[in-house]
Coordinates of C-alpha atoms and ligand atoms in Angstrom, one line a residue:
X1311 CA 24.2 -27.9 -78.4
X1312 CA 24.1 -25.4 -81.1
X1313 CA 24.8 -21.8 -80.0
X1314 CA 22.7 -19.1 -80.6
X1315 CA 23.4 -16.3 -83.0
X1316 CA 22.7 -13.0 -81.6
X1317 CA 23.6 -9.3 -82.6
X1318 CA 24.4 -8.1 -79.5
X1319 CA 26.4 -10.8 -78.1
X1320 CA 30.1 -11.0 -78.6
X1321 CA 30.2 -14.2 -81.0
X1322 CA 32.6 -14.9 -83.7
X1323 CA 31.2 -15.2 -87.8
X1324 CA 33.3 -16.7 -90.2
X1325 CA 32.3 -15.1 -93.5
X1326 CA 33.5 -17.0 -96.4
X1327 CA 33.5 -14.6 -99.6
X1328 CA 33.8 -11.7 -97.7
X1329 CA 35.8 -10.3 -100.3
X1330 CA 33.8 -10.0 -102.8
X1331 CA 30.6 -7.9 -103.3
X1332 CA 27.8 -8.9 -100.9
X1333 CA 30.6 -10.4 -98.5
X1334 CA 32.1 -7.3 -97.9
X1335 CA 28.7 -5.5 -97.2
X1336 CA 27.8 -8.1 -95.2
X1337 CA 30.7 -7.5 -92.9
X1338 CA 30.6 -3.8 -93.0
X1339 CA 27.0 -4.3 -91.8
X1340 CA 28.1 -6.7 -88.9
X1341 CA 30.4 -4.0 -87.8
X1342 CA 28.2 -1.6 -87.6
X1343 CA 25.2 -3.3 -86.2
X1344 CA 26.5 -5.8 -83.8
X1345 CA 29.3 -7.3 -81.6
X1346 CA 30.8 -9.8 -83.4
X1347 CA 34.0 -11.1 -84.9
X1348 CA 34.8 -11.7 -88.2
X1349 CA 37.2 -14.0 -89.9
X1350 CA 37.3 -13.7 -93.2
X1351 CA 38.3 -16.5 -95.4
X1352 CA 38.6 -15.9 -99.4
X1353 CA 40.7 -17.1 -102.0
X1354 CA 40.8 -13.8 -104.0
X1355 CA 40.0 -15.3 -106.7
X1356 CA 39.4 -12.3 -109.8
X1357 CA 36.7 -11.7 -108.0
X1358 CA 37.8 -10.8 -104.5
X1359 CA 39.2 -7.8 -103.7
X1360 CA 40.9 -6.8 -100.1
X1361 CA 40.5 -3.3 -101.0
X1362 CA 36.2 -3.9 -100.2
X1363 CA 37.3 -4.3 -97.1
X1364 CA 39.1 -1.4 -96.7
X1365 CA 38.9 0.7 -93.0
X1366 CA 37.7 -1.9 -91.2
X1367 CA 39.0 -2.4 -87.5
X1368 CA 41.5 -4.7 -87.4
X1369 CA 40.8 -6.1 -83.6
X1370 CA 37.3 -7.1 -84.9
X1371 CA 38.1 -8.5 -88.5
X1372 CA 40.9 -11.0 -89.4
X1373 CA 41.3 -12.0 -93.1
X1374 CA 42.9 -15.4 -94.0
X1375 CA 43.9 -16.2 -97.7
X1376 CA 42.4 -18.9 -98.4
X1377 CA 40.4 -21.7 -100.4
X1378 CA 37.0 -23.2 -98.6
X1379 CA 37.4 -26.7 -100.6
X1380 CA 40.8 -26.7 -97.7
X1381 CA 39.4 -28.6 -95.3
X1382 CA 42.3 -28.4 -92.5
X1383 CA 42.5 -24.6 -93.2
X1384 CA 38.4 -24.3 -92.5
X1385 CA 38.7 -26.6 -89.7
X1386 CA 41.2 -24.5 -88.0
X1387 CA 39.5 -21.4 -88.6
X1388 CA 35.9 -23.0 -87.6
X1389 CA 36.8 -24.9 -84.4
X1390 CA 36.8 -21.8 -82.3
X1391 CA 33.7 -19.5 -84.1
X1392 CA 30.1 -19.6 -83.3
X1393 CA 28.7 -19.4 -87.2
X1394 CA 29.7 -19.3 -90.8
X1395 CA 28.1 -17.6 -93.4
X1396 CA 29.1 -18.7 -96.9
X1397 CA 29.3 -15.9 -99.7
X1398 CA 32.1 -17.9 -101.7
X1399 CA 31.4 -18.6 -105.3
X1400 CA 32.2 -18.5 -108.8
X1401 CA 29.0 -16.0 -109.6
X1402 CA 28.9 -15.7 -113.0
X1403 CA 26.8 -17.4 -115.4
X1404 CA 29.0 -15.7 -118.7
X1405 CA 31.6 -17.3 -117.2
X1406 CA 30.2 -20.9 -116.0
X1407 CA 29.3 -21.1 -119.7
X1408 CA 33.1 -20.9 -121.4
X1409 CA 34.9 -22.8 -117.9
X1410 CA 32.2 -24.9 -115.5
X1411 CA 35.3 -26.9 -113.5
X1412 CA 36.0 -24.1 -111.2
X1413 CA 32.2 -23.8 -110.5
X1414 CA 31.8 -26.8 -109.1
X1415 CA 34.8 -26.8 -107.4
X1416 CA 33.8 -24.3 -105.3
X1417 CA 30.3 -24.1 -105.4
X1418 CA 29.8 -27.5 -104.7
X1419 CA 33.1 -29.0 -103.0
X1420 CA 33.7 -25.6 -101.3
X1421 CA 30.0 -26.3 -99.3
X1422 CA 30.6 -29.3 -98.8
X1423 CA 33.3 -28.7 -96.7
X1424 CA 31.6 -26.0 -94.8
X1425 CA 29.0 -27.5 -94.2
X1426 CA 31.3 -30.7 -92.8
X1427 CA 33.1 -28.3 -90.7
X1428 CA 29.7 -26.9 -89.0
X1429 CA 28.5 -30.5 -88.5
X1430 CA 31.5 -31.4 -86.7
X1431 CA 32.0 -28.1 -84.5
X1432 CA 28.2 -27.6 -83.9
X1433 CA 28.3 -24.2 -85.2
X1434 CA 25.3 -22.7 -87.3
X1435 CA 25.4 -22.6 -90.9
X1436 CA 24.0 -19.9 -93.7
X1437 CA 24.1 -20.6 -96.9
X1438 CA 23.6 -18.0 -99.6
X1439 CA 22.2 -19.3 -103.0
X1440 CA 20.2 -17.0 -105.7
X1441 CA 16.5 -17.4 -107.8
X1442 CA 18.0 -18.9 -110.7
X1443 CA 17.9 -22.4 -108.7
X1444 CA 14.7 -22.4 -110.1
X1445 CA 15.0 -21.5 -113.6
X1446 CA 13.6 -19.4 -115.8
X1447 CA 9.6 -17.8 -116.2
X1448 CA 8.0 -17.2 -119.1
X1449 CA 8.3 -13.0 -119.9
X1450 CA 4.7 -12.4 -120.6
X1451 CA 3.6 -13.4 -117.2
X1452 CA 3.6 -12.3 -113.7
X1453 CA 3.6 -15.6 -111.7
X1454 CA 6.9 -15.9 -109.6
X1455 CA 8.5 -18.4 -107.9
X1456 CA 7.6 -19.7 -104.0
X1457 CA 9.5 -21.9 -102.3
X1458 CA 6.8 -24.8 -103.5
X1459 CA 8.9 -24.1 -106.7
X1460 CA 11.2 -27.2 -108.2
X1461 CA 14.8 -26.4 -109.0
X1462 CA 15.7 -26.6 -112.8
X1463 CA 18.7 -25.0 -113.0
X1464 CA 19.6 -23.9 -116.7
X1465 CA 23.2 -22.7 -116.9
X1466 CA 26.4 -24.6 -114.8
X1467 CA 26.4 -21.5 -112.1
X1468 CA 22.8 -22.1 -111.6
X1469 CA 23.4 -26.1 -111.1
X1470 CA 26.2 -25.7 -109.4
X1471 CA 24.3 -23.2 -106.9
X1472 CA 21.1 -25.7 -107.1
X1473 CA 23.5 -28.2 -105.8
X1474 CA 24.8 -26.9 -103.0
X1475 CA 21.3 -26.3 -101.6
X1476 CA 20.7 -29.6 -102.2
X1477 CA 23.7 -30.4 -99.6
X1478 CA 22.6 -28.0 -97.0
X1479 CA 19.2 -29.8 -97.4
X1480 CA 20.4 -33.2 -97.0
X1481 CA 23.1 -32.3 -94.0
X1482 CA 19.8 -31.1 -92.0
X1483 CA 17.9 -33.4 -92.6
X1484 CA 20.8 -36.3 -91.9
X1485 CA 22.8 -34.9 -89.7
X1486 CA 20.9 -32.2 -87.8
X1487 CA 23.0 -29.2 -89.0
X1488 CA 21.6 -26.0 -87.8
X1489 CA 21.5 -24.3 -91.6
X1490 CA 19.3 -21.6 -93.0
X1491 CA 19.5 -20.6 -96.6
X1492 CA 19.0 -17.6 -98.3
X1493 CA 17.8 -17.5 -102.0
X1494 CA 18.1 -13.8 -103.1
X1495 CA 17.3 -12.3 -106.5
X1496 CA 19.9 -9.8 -108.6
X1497 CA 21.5 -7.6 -106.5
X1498 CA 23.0 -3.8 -107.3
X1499 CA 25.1 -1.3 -105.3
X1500 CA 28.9 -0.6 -104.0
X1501 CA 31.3 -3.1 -104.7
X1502 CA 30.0 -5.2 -107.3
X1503 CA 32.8 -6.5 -109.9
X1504 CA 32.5 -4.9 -113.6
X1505 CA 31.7 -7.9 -114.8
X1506 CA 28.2 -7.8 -114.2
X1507 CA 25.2 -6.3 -116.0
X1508 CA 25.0 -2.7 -113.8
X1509 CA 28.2 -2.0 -113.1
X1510 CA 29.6 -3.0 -116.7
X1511 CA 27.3 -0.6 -118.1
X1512 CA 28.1 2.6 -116.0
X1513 CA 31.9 1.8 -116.8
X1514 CA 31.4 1.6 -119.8
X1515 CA 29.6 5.5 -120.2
X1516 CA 32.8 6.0 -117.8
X1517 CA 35.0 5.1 -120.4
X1518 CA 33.2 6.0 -123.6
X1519 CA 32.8 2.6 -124.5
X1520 CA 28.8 1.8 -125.5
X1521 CA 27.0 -0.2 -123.3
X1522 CA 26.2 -3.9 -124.5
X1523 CA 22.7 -5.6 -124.3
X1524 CA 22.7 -9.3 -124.8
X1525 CA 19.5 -10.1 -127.4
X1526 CA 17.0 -8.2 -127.3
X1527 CA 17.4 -6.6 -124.1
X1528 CA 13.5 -7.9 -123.2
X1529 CA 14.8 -10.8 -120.5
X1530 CA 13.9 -9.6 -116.8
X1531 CA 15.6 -9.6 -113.9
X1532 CA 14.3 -8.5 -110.2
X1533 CA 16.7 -6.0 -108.2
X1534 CA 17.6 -5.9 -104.8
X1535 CA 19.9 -3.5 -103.5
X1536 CA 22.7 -5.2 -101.8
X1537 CA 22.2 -3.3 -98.1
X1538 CA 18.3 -5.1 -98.2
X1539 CA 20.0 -8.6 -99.1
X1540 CA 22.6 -8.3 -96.1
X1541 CA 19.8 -6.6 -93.7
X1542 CA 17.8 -10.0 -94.3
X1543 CA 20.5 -12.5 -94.0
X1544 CA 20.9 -10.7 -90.8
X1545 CA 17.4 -11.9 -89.7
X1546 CA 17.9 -14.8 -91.0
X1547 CA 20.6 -16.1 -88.8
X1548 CA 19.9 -14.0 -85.9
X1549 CA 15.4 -15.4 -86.1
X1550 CA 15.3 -17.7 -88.7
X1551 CA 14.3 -21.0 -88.7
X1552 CA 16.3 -23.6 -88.5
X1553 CA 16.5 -26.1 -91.7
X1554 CA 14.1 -23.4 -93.4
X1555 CA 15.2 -21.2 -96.9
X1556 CA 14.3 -17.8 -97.0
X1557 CA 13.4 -16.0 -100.1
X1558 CA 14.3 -12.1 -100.7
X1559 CA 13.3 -10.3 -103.5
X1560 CA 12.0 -6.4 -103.8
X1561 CA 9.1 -7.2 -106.5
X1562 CA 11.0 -5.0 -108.7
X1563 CA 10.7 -6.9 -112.2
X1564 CA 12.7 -4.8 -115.3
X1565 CA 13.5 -5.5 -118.2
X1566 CA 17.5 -5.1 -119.2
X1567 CA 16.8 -2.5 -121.6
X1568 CA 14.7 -0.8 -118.9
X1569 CA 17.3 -0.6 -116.6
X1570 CA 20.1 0.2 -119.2
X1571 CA 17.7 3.1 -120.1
X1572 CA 17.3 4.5 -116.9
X1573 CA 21.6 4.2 -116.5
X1574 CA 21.7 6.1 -119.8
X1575 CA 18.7 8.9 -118.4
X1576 CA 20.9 9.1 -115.2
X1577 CA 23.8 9.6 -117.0
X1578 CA 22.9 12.0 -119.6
X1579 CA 23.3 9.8 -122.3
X1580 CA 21.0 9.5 -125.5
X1581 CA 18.4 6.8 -125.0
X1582 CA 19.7 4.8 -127.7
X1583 CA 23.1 4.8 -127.0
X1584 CA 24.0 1.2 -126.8
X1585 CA 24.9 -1.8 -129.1
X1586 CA 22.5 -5.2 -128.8
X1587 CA 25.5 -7.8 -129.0
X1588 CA 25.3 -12.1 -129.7
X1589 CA 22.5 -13.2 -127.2
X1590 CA 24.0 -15.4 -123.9
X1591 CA 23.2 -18.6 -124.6
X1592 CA 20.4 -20.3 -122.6
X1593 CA 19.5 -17.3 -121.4
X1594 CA 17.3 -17.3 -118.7
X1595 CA 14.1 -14.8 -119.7
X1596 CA 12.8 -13.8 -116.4
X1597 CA 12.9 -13.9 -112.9
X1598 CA 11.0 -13.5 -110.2
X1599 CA 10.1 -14.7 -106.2
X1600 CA 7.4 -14.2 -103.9
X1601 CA 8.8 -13.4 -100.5
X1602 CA 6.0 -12.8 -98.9
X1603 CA 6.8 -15.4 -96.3
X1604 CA 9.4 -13.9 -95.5
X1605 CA 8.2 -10.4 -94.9
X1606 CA 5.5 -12.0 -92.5
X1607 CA 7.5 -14.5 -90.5
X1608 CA 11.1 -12.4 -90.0
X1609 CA 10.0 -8.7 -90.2
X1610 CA 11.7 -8.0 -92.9
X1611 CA 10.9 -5.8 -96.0
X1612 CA 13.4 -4.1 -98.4
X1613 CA 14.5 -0.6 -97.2
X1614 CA 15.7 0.7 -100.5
X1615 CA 13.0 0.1 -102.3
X1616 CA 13.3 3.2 -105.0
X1617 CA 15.3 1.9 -107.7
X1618 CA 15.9 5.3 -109.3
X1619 CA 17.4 6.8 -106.1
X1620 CA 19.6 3.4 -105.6
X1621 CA 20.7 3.1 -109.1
X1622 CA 21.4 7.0 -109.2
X1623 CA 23.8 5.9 -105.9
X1624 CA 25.7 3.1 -107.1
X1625 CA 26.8 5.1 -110.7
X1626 CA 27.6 8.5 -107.8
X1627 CA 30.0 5.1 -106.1
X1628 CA 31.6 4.4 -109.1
X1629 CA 31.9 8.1 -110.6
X1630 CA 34.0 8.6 -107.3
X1631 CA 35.5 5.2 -106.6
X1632 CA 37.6 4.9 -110.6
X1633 CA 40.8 3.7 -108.8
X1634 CA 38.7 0.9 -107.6
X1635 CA 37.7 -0.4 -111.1
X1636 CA 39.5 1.2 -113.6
X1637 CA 43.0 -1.3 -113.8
X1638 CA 40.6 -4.2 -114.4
X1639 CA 38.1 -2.5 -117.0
X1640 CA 40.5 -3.3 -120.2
X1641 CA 40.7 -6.7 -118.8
X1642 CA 37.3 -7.3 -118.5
X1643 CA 35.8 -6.2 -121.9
X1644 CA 38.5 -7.9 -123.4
X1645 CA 38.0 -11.1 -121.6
X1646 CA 34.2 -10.5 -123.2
X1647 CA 35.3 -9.2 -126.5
X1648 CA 37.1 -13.3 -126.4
X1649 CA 34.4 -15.1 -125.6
X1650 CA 32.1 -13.0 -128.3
X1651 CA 34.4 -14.1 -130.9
X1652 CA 34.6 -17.7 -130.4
X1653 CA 30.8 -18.3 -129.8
Ligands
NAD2227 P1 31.5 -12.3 -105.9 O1 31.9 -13.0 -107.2 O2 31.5 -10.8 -105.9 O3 32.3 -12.8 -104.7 C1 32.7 -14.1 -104.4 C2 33.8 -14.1 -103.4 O4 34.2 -15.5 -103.2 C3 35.1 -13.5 -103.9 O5 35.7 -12.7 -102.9 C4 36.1 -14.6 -104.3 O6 37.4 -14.3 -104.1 C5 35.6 -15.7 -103.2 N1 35.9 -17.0 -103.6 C6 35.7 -17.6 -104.8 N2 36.2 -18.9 -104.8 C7 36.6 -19.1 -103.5 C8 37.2 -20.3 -102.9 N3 37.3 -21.4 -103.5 N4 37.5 -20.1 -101.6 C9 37.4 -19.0 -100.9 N5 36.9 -17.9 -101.5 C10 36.5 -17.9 -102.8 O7 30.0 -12.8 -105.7 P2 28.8 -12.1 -105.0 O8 28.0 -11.4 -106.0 O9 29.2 -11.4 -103.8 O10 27.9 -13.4 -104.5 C11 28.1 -14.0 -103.3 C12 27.0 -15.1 -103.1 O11 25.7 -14.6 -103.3 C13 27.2 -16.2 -104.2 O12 27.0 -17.4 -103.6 C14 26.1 -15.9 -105.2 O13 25.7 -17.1 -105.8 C15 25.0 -15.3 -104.3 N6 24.1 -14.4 -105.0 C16 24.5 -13.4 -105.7 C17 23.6 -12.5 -106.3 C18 24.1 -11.3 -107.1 O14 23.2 -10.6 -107.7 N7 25.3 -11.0 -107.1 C19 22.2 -12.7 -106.1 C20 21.8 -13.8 -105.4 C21 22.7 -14.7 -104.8
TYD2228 P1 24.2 -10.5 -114.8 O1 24.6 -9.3 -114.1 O2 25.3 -11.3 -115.5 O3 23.4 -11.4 -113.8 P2 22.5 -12.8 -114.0 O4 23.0 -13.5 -115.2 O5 22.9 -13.5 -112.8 O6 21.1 -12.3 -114.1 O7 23.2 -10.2 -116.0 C1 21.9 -9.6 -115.7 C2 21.2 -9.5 -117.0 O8 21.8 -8.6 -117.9 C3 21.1 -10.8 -117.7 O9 19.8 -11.0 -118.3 C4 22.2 -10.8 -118.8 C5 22.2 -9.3 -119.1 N1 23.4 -8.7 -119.6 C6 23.5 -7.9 -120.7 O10 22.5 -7.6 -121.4 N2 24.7 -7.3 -121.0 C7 25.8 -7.5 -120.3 O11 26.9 -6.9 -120.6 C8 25.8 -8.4 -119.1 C9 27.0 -8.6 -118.3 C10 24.5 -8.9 -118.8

């Protein structure tokens, strides 16, 4: 028998990930809004960070170093918990494109064995996977996707992600594991590594370096702040379905240059202060889900839903959180400034 997830019951959630940027808000949110344990697994890979977990109590959350394609490590950490919720990834697509192995490593073998370890304990399972399993849209419309939707993942992230749902799908459907999955469009706010579109850009104007825009700047991308994304994986595993995926999104389509305008308005920065660099390849143009669903069967809706006031937010967090970023910033854009040459 499967045991029941609830918030107020003293039940222990091994988050996998939870170093990194929704991870680490997830547990913060757990802390706050429930009973439960946490044990925290996470390679701290570039992308992990112990310092997002900063302040947390010590009697409710234990952190292990550790890889999720370990399969004794996971078992020995699973045996005794009640749920695990998997955050770990490689999560960016800049990256997939220049070095795919450790992608599928993790992505794919790293679910695997989660999803082994929750089959053979009987714990649930929640799997956290993104919109661009499904692609791209084309920019000039304003159909989205529905979970009637075929996968056609474009870049090795995407497939990679498209593959582990495939495995949570399939250990259901075989095996009876009690999984839900979450497929979440972009999200912004606290924590999020430099790498990424946002929080590149406001360090950037932190640093006077100019912001970059891939192409044209015209591709679109639906945001979600990151509390809205935790607050309905929390529904999720405490009333969702079982064998079901979940979409989340906030109906907030903008274009890059949009957003990157609205960072430079916030910032007091000329409107076209910014260099268009060599376009990503593949690029995905646009996405876009309908949660509707969602909203209807879990009760859930996003909270945060002014963009201005969230945005406005996450560039105060990183104004006053420098000593979180600022050792890695000359590492990053020169990490970019390397791949830009050799493409
Ligand atoms: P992130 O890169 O900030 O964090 C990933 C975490 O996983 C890091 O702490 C890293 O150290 C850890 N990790 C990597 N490989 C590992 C391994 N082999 N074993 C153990 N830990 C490992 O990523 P994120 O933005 O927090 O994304 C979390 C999940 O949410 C991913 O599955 C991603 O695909 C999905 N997602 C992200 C977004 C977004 O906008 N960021 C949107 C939708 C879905
Ligand atoms: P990103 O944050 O990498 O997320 P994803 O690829 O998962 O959507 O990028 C968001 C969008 O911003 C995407 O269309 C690529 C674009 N982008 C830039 O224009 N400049 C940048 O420096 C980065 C990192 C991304």
């Amino acid at each position: 028998m499967t045991k029941i997830i609830q918030s107020d019951r003293s039940q222990t959630v091994v988050v996998a990930g939870g170093a990194g940027f929704i991870g680490s808000n997830f547990i913060r949110t757990v802390i706050e809004i429930t009973q439960w344990s946490v044990i925290v697994i996470d390679k701290l890979t570039y992308a992990g960070n112990l310092l997002n977990l900063d302040g947390l109590p010590s009697d409710r959350v234990r952190f292990v170093v550790g890889d999720v394609c370990d399969k004794e490590l996971v078992d020995s950490i699973a045996k005794n918990a009640d749920a695990i919720v998997n955050f770990a990834a490689e999560s960016h697509n800049d990256r997939s494109l220049y070095a795919a192995g450790p992608f599928l490593k993790t992505n794919v073998e790293g679910t695997f064995v989660l999803i082994e370890a929750a089959r053979r304990f009987h714990i649930r399972y929640h799997h956290v996977s993104t919109d661009e399993v499904y692609g791209d849209l084309p920019i000039e419309t304003d159909t989205s996707f529905t979970l009637a939707s075929p996968y056609r993942p474009s870049s090795p992230y995407s497939a990679t992600k498209a593959a582990a749902d495939h495995l949570v799908s399939a250990w259901v459907r075989s095996f009876g594991v009690q999984a839900t999955t979450s497929i979440c469009v972009n999200n912004y706010g606290p924590y999020q590594h430099i790498e990424k579109f946002i929080p590149r850009q406001i360090t950037n104007l932190l640093t006077t370096r100019r912001p970059k825009l891939y192409g044209t700047g015209r591709n679109v991308r639906e945001w979600l702040h990151v509390y809205d994304h935790v607050f309905g994986i929390m529904k999720i595993l405490t009333s969702g379905q079982i064998g079901k995926s979940y979409l989340l999104s906030s109906g907030l389509g903008l274009s890059n240059i949009d957003v990157l305008r609205l960072i430079l308005e916030i910032m007091e920065f000329p409107e076209d202060y910014f260099d268009c660099v060599i376009d990503r390849p593949g690029h995905d143009r646009r996405y876009a889900l309908d949660s509707t669903s969602t909203k209807s069967e879990l009760n859930w809706s996003p909270r945060y839903s002014d963009f201005r006031a969230g945005l406005k937010d996450t560039i105060q967090w990183y104004k006053e959180n420098v000593d979180w970023w600022i050792e890695n910033k000359r590492n990053v854009e020169e990490q970019y400034a390397r791949r830009e040459a050799s493409s």
